[in-house]
Coordinates of C-alpha atoms in Angstrom, one line a residue:
X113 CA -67.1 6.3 48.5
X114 CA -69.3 6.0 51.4
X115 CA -72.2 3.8 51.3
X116 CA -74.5 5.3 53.9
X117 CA -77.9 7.6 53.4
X118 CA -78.0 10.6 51.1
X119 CA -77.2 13.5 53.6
X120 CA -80.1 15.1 55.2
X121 CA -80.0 18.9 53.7
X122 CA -79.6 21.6 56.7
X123 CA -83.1 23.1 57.4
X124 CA -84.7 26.6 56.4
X125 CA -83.9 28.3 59.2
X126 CA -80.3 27.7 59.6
X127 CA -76.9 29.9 61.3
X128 CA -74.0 28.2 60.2
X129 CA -71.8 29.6 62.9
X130 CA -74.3 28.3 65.7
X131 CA -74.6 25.1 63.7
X132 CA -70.8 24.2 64.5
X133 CA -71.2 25.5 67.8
X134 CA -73.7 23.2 68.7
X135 CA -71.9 20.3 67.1
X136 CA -68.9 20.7 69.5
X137 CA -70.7 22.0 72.6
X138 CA -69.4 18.2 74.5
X139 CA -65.4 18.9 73.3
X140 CA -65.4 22.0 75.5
X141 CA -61.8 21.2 76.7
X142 CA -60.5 19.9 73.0
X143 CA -58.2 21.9 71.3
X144 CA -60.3 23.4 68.7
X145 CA -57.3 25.4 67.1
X146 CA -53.8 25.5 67.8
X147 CA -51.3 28.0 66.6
X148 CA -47.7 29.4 67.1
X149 CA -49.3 31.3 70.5
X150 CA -50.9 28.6 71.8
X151 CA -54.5 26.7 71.6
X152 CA -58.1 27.6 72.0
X153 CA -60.3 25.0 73.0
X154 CA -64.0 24.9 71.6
X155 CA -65.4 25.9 74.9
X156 CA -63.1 29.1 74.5
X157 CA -64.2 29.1 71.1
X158 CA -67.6 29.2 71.5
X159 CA -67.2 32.0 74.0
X160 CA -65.0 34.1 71.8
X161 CA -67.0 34.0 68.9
X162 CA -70.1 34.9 70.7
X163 CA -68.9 37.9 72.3
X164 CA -67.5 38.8 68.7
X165 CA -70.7 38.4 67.7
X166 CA -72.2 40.6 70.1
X167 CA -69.6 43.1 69.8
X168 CA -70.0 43.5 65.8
X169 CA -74.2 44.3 66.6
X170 CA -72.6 47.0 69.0
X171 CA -70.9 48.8 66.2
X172 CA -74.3 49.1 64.8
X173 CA -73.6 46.8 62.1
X174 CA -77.0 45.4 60.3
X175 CA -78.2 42.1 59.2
X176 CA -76.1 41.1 55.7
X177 CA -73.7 44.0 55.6
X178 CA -70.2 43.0 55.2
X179 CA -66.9 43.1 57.3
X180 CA -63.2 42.8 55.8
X181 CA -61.4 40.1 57.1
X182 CA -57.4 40.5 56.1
X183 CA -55.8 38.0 58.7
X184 CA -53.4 35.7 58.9
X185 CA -53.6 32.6 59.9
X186 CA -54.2 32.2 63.9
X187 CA -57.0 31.1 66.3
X188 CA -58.5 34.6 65.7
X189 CA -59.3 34.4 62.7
X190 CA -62.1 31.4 62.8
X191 CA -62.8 33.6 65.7
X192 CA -64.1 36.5 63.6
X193 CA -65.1 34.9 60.4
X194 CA -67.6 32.8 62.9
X195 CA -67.8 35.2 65.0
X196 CA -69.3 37.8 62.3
X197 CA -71.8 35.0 60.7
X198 CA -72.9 34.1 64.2
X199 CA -74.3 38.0 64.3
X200 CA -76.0 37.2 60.4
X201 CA -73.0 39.9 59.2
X202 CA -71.2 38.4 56.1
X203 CA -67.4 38.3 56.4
X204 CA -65.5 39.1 53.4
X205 CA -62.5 36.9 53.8
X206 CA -59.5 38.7 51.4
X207 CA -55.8 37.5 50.6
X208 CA -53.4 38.4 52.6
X209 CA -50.4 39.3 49.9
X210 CA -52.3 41.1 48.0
X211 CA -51.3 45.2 47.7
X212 CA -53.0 48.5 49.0
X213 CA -54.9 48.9 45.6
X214 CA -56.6 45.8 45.5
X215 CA -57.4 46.1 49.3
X216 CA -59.3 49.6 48.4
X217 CA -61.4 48.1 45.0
X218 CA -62.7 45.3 47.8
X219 CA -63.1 48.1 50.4
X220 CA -65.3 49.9 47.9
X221 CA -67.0 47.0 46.1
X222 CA -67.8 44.8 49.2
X223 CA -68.7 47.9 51.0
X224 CA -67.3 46.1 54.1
X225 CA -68.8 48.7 57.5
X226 CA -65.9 47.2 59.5
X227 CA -62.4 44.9 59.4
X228 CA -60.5 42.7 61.3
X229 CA -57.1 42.9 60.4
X230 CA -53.6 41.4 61.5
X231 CA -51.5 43.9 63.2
X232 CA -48.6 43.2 60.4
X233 CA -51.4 44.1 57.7
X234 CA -52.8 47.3 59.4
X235 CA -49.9 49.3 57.1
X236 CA -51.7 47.7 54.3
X237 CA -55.2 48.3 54.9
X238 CA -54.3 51.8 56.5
X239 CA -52.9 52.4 52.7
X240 CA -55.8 50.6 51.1
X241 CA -57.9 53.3 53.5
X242 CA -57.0 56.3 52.2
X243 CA -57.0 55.1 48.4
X244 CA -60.9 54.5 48.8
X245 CA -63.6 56.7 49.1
X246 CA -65.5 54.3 51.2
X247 CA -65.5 54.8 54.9
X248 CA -65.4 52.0 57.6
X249 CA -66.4 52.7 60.7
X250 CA -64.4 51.0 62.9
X251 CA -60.9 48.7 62.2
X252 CA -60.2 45.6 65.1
X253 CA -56.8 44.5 65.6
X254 CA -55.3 41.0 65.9
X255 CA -51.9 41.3 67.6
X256 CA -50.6 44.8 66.9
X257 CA -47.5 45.3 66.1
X258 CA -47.7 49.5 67.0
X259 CA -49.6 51.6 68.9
X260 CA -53.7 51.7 67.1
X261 CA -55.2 54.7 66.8
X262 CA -58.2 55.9 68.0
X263 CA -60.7 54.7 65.3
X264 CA -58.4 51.3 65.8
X265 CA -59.6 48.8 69.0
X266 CA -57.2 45.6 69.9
X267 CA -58.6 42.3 69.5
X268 CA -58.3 41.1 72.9
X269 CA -60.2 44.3 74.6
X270 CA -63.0 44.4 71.6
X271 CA -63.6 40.6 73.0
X272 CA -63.2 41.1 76.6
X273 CA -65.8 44.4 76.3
X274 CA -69.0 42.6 75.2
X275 CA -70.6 39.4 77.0
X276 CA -71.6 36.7 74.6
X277 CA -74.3 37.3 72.6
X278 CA -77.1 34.8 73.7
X279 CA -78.5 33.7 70.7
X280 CA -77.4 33.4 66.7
X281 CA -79.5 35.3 64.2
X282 CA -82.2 34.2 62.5
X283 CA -80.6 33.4 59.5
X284 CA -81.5 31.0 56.5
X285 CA -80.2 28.7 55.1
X286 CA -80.0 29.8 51.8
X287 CA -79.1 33.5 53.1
X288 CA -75.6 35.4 52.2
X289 CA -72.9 33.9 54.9
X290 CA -69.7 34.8 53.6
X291 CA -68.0 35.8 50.5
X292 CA -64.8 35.1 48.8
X293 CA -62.8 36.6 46.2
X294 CA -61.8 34.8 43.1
X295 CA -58.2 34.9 42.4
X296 CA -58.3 37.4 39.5
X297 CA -55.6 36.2 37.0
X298 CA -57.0 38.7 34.8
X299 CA -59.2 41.3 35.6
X300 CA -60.3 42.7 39.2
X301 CA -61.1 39.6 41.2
X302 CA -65.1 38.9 41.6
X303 CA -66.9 38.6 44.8
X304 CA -67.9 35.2 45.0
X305 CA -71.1 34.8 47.8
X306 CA -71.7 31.6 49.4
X307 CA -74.9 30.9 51.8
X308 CA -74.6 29.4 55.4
X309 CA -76.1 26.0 53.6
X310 CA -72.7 26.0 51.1
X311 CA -70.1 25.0 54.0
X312 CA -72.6 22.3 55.6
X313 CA -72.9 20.4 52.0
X314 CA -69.1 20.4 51.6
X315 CA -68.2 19.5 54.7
X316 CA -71.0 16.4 55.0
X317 CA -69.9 15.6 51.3
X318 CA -66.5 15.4 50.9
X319 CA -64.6 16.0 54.3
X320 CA -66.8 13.5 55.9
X321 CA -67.8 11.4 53.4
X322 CA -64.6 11.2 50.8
X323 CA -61.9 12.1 53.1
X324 CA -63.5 10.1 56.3
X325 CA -62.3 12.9 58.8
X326 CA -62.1 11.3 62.9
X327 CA -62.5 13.5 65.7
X328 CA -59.1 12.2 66.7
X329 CA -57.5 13.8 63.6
X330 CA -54.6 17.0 64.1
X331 CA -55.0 18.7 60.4
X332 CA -53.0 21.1 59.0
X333 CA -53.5 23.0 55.4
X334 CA -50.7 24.4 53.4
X335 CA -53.7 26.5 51.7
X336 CA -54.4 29.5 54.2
X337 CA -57.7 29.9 55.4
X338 CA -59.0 33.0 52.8
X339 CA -59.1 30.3 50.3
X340 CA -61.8 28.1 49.6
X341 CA -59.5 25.3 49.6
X342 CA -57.9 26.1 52.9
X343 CA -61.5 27.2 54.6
X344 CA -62.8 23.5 54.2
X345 CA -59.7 22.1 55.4
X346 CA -58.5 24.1 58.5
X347 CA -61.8 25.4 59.8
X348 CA -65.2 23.7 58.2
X349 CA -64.0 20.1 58.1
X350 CA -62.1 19.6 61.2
X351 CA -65.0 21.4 63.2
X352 CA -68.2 19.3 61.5
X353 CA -66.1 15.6 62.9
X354 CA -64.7 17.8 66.1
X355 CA -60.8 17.9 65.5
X356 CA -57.8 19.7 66.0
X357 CA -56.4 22.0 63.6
X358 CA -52.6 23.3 63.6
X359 CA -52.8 27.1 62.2
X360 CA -49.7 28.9 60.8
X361 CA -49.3 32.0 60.3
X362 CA -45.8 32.2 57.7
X363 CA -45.9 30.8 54.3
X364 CA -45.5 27.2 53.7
X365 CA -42.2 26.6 52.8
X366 CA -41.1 23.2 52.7
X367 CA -38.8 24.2 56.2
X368 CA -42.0 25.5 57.6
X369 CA -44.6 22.5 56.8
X370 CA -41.5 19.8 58.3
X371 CA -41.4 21.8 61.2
X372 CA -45.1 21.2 61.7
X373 CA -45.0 17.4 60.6
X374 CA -43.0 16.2 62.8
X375 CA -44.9 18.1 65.8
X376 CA -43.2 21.5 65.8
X377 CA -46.3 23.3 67.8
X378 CA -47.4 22.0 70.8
X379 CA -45.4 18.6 70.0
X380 CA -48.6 17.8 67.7
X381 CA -48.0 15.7 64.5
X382 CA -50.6 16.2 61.7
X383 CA -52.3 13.3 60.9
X384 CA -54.0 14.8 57.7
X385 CA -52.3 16.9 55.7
X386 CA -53.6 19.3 52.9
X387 CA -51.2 20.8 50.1
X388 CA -50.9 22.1 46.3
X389 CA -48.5 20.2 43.9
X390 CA -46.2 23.0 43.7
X391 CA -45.9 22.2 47.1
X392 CA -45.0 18.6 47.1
X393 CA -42.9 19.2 44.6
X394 CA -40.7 21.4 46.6
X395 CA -40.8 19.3 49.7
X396 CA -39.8 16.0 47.7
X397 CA -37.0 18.2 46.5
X398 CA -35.6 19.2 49.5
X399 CA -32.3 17.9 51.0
X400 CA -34.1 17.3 54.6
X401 CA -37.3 15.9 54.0
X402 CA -38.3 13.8 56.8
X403 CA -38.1 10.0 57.4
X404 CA -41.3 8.2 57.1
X405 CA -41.3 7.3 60.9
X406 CA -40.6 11.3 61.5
X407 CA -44.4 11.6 61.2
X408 CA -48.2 10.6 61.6
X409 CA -49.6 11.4 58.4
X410 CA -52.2 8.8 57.4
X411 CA -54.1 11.4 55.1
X412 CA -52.7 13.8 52.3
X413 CA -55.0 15.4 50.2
X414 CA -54.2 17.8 47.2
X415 CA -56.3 20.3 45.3
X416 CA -55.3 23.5 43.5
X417 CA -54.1 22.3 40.2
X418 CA -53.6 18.6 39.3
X419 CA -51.7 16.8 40.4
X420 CA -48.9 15.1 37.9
X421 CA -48.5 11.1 38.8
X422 CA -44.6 11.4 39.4
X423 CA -45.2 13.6 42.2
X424 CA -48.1 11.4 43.8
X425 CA -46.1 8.2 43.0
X426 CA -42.8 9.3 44.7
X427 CA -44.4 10.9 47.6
X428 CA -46.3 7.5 48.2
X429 CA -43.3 5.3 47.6
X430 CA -41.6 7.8 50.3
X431 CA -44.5 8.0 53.2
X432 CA -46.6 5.1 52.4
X433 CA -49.4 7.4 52.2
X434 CA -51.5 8.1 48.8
X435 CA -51.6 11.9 47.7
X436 CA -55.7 12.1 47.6
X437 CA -55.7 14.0 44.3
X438 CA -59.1 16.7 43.4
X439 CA -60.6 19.6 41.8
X440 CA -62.8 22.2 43.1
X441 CA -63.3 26.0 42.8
X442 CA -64.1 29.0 44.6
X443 CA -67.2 28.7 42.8
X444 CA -68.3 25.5 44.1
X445 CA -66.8 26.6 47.5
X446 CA -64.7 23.1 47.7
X447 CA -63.9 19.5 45.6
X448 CA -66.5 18.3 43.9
X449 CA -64.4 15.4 41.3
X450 CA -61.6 13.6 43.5
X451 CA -59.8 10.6 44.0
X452 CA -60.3 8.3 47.0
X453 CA -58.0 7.1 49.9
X454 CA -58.8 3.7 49.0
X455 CA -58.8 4.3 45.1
X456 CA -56.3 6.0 44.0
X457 CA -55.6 6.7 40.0
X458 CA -52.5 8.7 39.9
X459 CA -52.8 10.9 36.5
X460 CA -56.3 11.4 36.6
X461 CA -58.9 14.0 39.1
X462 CA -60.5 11.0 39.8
X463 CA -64.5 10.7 40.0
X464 CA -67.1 13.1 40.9
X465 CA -68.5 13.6 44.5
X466 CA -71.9 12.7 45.5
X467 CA -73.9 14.9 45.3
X468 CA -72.4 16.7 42.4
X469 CA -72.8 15.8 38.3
X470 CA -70.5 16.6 35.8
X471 CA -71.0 17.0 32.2
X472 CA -67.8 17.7 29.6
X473 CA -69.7 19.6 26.6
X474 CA -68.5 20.9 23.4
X475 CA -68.0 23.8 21.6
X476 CA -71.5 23.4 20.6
X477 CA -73.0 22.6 24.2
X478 CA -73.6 19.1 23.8
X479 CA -71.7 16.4 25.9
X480 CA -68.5 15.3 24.0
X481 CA -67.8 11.3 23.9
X482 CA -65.4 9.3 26.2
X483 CA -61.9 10.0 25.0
X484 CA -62.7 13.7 23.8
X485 CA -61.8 16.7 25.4
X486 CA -64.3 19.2 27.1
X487 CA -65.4 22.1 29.2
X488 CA -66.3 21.0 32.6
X489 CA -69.7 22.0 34.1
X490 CA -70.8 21.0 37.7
X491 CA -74.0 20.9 39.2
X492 CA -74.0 20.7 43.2
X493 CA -75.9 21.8 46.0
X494 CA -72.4 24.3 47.1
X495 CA -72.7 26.5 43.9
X496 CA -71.9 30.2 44.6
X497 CA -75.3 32.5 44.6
X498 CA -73.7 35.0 42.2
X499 CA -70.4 37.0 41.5
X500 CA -71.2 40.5 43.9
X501 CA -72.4 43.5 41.7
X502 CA -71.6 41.0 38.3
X503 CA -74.3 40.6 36.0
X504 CA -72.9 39.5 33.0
X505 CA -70.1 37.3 34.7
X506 CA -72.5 35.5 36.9
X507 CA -74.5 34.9 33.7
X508 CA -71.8 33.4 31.8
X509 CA -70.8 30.9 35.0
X510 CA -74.0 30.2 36.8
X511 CA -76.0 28.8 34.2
X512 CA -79.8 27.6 35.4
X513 CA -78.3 25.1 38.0
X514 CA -74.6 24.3 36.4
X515 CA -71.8 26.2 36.8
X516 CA -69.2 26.7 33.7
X517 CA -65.6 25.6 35.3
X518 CA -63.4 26.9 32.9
X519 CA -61.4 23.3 32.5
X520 CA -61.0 21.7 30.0
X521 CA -61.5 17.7 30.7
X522 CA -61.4 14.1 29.8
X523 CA -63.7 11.0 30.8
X524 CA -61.6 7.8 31.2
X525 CA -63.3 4.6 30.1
X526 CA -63.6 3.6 34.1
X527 CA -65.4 6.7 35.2
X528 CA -62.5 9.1 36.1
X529 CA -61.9 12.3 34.8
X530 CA -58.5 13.7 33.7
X531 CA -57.5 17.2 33.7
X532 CA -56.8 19.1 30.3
X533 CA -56.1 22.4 31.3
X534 CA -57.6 25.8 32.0
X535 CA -59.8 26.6 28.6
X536 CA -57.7 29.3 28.0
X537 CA -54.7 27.8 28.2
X538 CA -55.0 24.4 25.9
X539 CA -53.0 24.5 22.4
X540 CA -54.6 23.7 19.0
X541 CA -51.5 22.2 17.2
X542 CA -51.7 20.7 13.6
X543 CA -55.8 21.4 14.1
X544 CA -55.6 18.6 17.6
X545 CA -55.9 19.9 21.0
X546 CA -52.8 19.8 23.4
X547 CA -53.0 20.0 26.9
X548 CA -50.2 22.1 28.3
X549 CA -50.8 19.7 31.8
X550 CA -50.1 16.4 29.7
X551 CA -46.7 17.5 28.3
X552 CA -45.5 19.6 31.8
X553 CA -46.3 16.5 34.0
X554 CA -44.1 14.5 31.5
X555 CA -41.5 17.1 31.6
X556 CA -41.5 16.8 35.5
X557 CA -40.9 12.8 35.2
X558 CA -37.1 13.6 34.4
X559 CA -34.8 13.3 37.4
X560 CA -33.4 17.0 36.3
X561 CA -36.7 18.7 36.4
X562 CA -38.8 20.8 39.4
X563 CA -41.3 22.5 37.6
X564 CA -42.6 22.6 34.1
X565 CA -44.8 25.8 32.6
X566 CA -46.2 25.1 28.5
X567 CA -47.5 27.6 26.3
X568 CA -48.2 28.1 22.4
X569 CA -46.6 30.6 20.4
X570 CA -47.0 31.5 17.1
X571 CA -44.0 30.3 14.4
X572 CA -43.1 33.2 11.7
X573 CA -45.8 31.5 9.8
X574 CA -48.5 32.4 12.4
X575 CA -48.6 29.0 13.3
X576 CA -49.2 27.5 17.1
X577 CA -46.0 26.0 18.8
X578 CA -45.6 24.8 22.1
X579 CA -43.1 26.2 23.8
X580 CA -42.0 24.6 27.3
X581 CA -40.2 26.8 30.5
X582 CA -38.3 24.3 32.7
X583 CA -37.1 25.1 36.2
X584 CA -34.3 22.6 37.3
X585 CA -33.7 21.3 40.5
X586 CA -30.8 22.2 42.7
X587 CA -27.6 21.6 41.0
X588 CA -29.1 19.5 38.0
X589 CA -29.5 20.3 34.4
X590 CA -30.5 19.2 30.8
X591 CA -30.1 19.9 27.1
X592 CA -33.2 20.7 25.0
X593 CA -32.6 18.3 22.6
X594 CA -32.3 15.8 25.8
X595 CA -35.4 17.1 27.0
X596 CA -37.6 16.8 23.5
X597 CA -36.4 13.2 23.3
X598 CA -37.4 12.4 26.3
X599 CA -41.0 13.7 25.9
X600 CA -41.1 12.3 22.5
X601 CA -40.5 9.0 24.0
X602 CA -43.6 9.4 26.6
X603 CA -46.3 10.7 24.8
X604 CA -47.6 11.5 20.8
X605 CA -44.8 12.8 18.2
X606 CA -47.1 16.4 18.2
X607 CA -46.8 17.2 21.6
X608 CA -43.6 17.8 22.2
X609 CA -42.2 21.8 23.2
X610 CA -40.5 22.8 19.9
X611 CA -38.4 25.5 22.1
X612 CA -37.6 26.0 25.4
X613 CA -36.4 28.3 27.9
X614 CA -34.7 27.8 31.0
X615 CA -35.8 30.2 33.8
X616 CA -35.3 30.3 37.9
X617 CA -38.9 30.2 38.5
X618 CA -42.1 30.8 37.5
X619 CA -44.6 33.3 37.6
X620 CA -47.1 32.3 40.1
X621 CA -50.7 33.0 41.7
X622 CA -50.6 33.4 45.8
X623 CA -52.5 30.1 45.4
X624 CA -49.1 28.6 43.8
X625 CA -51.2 28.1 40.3
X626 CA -48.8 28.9 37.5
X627 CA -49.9 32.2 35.5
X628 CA -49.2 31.0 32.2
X629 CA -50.7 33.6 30.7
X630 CA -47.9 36.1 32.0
X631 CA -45.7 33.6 30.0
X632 CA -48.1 34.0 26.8
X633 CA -47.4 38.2 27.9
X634 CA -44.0 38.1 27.4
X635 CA -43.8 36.3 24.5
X636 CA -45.7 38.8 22.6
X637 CA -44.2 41.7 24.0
X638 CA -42.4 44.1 22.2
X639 CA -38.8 42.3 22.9
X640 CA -40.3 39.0 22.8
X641 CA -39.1 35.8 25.1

């Protein structure tokens, strides 16, 4: 962890947009963002998003009122997500795979006046459009892909048709700056707002401070840029130190992300890479992942779910490179409990952030002892302001300065936290807790196994049960009573899966979290599993 000064907080009056700006106003000609098209220096950027800026005003849009952003990844989209907080607007970044009816609930519940859209989504939102009641007044388009309409404008002539607007506005820090939606596993998804100060503290805190970003880095996130994960590492990271980031636009297959390691776009190799488990598990598994000397990776961090040893321990023995292992939220905007590059404890989360405290409390509030499981609470100066037009939920997570994870956590004698489970989803067998985690990162230890799901059912006694579902690797295979041996060997007699099932894959968020709840569905259904 860095030894240096607590970090200055950003000061009242404060435009987060014009704050980067003016941190990269000397790297005019650096690439700034780089994508399948080609790259946009920060002198281009500047210019772009200022005349986005300007251009949103000129709709008539007001101070605060929010715009749709449905992109994929490319160099316009930190263009308009900027571009719109430069003019004090707050851009509601949205997932890109979602369908036409959640596109209409964010429509109506953001209110969004206008959107930016991908020309491959205008179908989409066109759909989502006509579901809602709620009008927008005008729709810009990022590389159509069919003639617009007249209500519709092209991104490159909305740009080109309004001269940079000279000034940010007057914004605060603590005002509205973006928002993003939570992913929703159950229930609509919840407008989560962050202020313009959010972004600063994350990016000081942990992608300067834990990660040690250079201005000489090329980055490149397997999380896409609508996620709170993938806005800190492709756009608010890389621009607070000055580097390059590699945008792409296609998902991240493990084909995809080699192509990009070993300098597929603009023959630029990523020195820091940022991926989910899921992830690295497929990659490891592939038949041509590259060489070690195939490419310059000297960072690899990983965030999304935790991350099970095996996977960080073969990936290191492979690249030389530790997988930097954390937790964060969209709540909390980004990590705030991470390993280090230079202290690595594969297994574990690893320690909290500075600037953030965690407590791990019980069932009745208080703070559980070191050993014992419990629900994670953070405080940190990145906390959300509030779930959008959600009393009660807000209620229940932001509570008077912490906010209520939902994991479920241990402390480690040395400081270091390890990961339980999603509340929700931890077992109570034979009156002790299991953690569906623990038993799927042993499943994943043996050489015939890619991915490992745990759930509880109930016996014909009404009694809790794990129950495991194994996806193999290519061409390999087990026996149950192989596979219960071989957890039995690893970990307590209790824990093992008492059934299992054997399935092609499993269900999934877009963030690659595994629903296990859609596993807990189907159990209970009326044919059962």
């Amino acid at each position: 962890m860095s030894t240096d000064s607590p970090v200055a907080p950003p000061p009242e009056r404060f435009n987060y947009a014009a704050h980067l700006l003016a941190a990269n106003e000397a790297r005019g000609p650096r690439a700034a963002f780089v994508d399948d098209l080609g790259a946009l220096t920060y002198a281009a950027l500047a210019d772009r998003v200022r005349r986005v800026a300007a251009g949103l005003r000129a709709l008539g849009l007001k101070r605060e009122e929010r715009v749709l952003l449905l992109m994929q990844d490319s160099t316009d989209w930190p263009v308009s997500f900027l571009g719109a907080i430069h003019a004090g607007l707050v851009p509601v970044a949205v997932n890109t795979l979602l369908t036409a009816d959640d596109y209409a609930y964010m429509l109506e519940h953001s209110r969004a006046q206008a959107a930016l859209v991908s020309g491959a989504l205008l179908p989409a939102l066109t759909a989502a459009m006509t579901k809602s009641d709620h009008e927008v007044q005008k729709v810009i388009v990022s590389r159509p892909v069919a003639p617009l309409h007249p209500a519709e404008v092209e991104f490159e002539a909305f740009v080109a048709a309004h001269a940079p607007a000279p000034r940010a506005a007057a914004t605060s820090a603590d005002d509205p700056a973006f928002w993003l939606y939570s992913s929703g596993s159950t229930g609509r998804p919840k407008g989560t707002v962050h202020s313009h100060a959010n972004p600063y503290w994350t990016s000081e805190l942990y992608g300067r401070r834990v990660l040690g970003l250079r201005e000489s880095d090329i980055c490149f996130s397997a999380a896409k840029l609508f996620f709170a994960y993938g806005l800190g590492n492709a756009l608010t990271f890389p621009m607070t130190v000055g580097a390059t980031t590699i945008l792409m636009g296609e998902r991240p297959t493990p084909d995809a992300t080699f192509k990009r390691w070993t300098g597929g776009v603009a023959g630029l190799k990523p020195t820091v890479f940022y991926g989910a488990p899921t992830g690295f598990a497929g990659m490891l598994a592939s038949p041509v992942l590259p060489a070690r000397d195939a490419v310059a990776l000297r960072l690899v961090s990983s965030a999304g779910e935790a991350l099970p040893a095996e996977i960080g321990e073969r990936f290191h023995r492979h690249y030389g490179v530790h997988i930097v292992d954390g937790i964060g939220s969209t709540e909390m905007l980004h990590i705030f409990i991470s390993n280090r590059p230079d202290r690595v404890r594969y297994g574990t989360t690893g320690w909290p952030v500075e600037g953030y405290t965690v407590e791990l409390r019980g069932d009745d509030g208080k703070e559980v002892p070191v050993g014992e499981p419990g629900d994670l609470y953070i405080h940190g100066p990145s906390a959300a302001m509030m779930y959008w037009g959600n009393r009660a939920k807000t209620r229940e997570t932001f509570q008077g300065g912490w906010t209520k994870s939902g994991d479920k956590y241990v402390r480690n004698d040395d400081g270091s936290y390890t990961y339980g489970g999603r509340s929700d989803d931890m077992l109570k067998v034979s009156g002790i807790y299991v953690s569906p985690f623990e038993v799927e990162a042993t499943l994943v230890q043996h050489p015939a196994v890619l991915e490992a799901a745990v759930i509880g059912v109930p016996d014909a006694e009404g009694l809790t049960k794990t129950k495991a579902y194994v996806v193999f690797k290519p061409g390999s295979s087990a026996s149950e009573e192989e596979l219960k041996a071989f957890v039995k060997d690893r970990l307590a007699p209790y824990k093992y899966p008492r059934s299992f099932a054997f399935v092609a894959e499993l269900p999934k968020t877009a963030t690659g979290k595994i629903q296990r709840f859609k596993l807990r569905e189907q159990e209970t259904g009326p044919r059962g599993a």
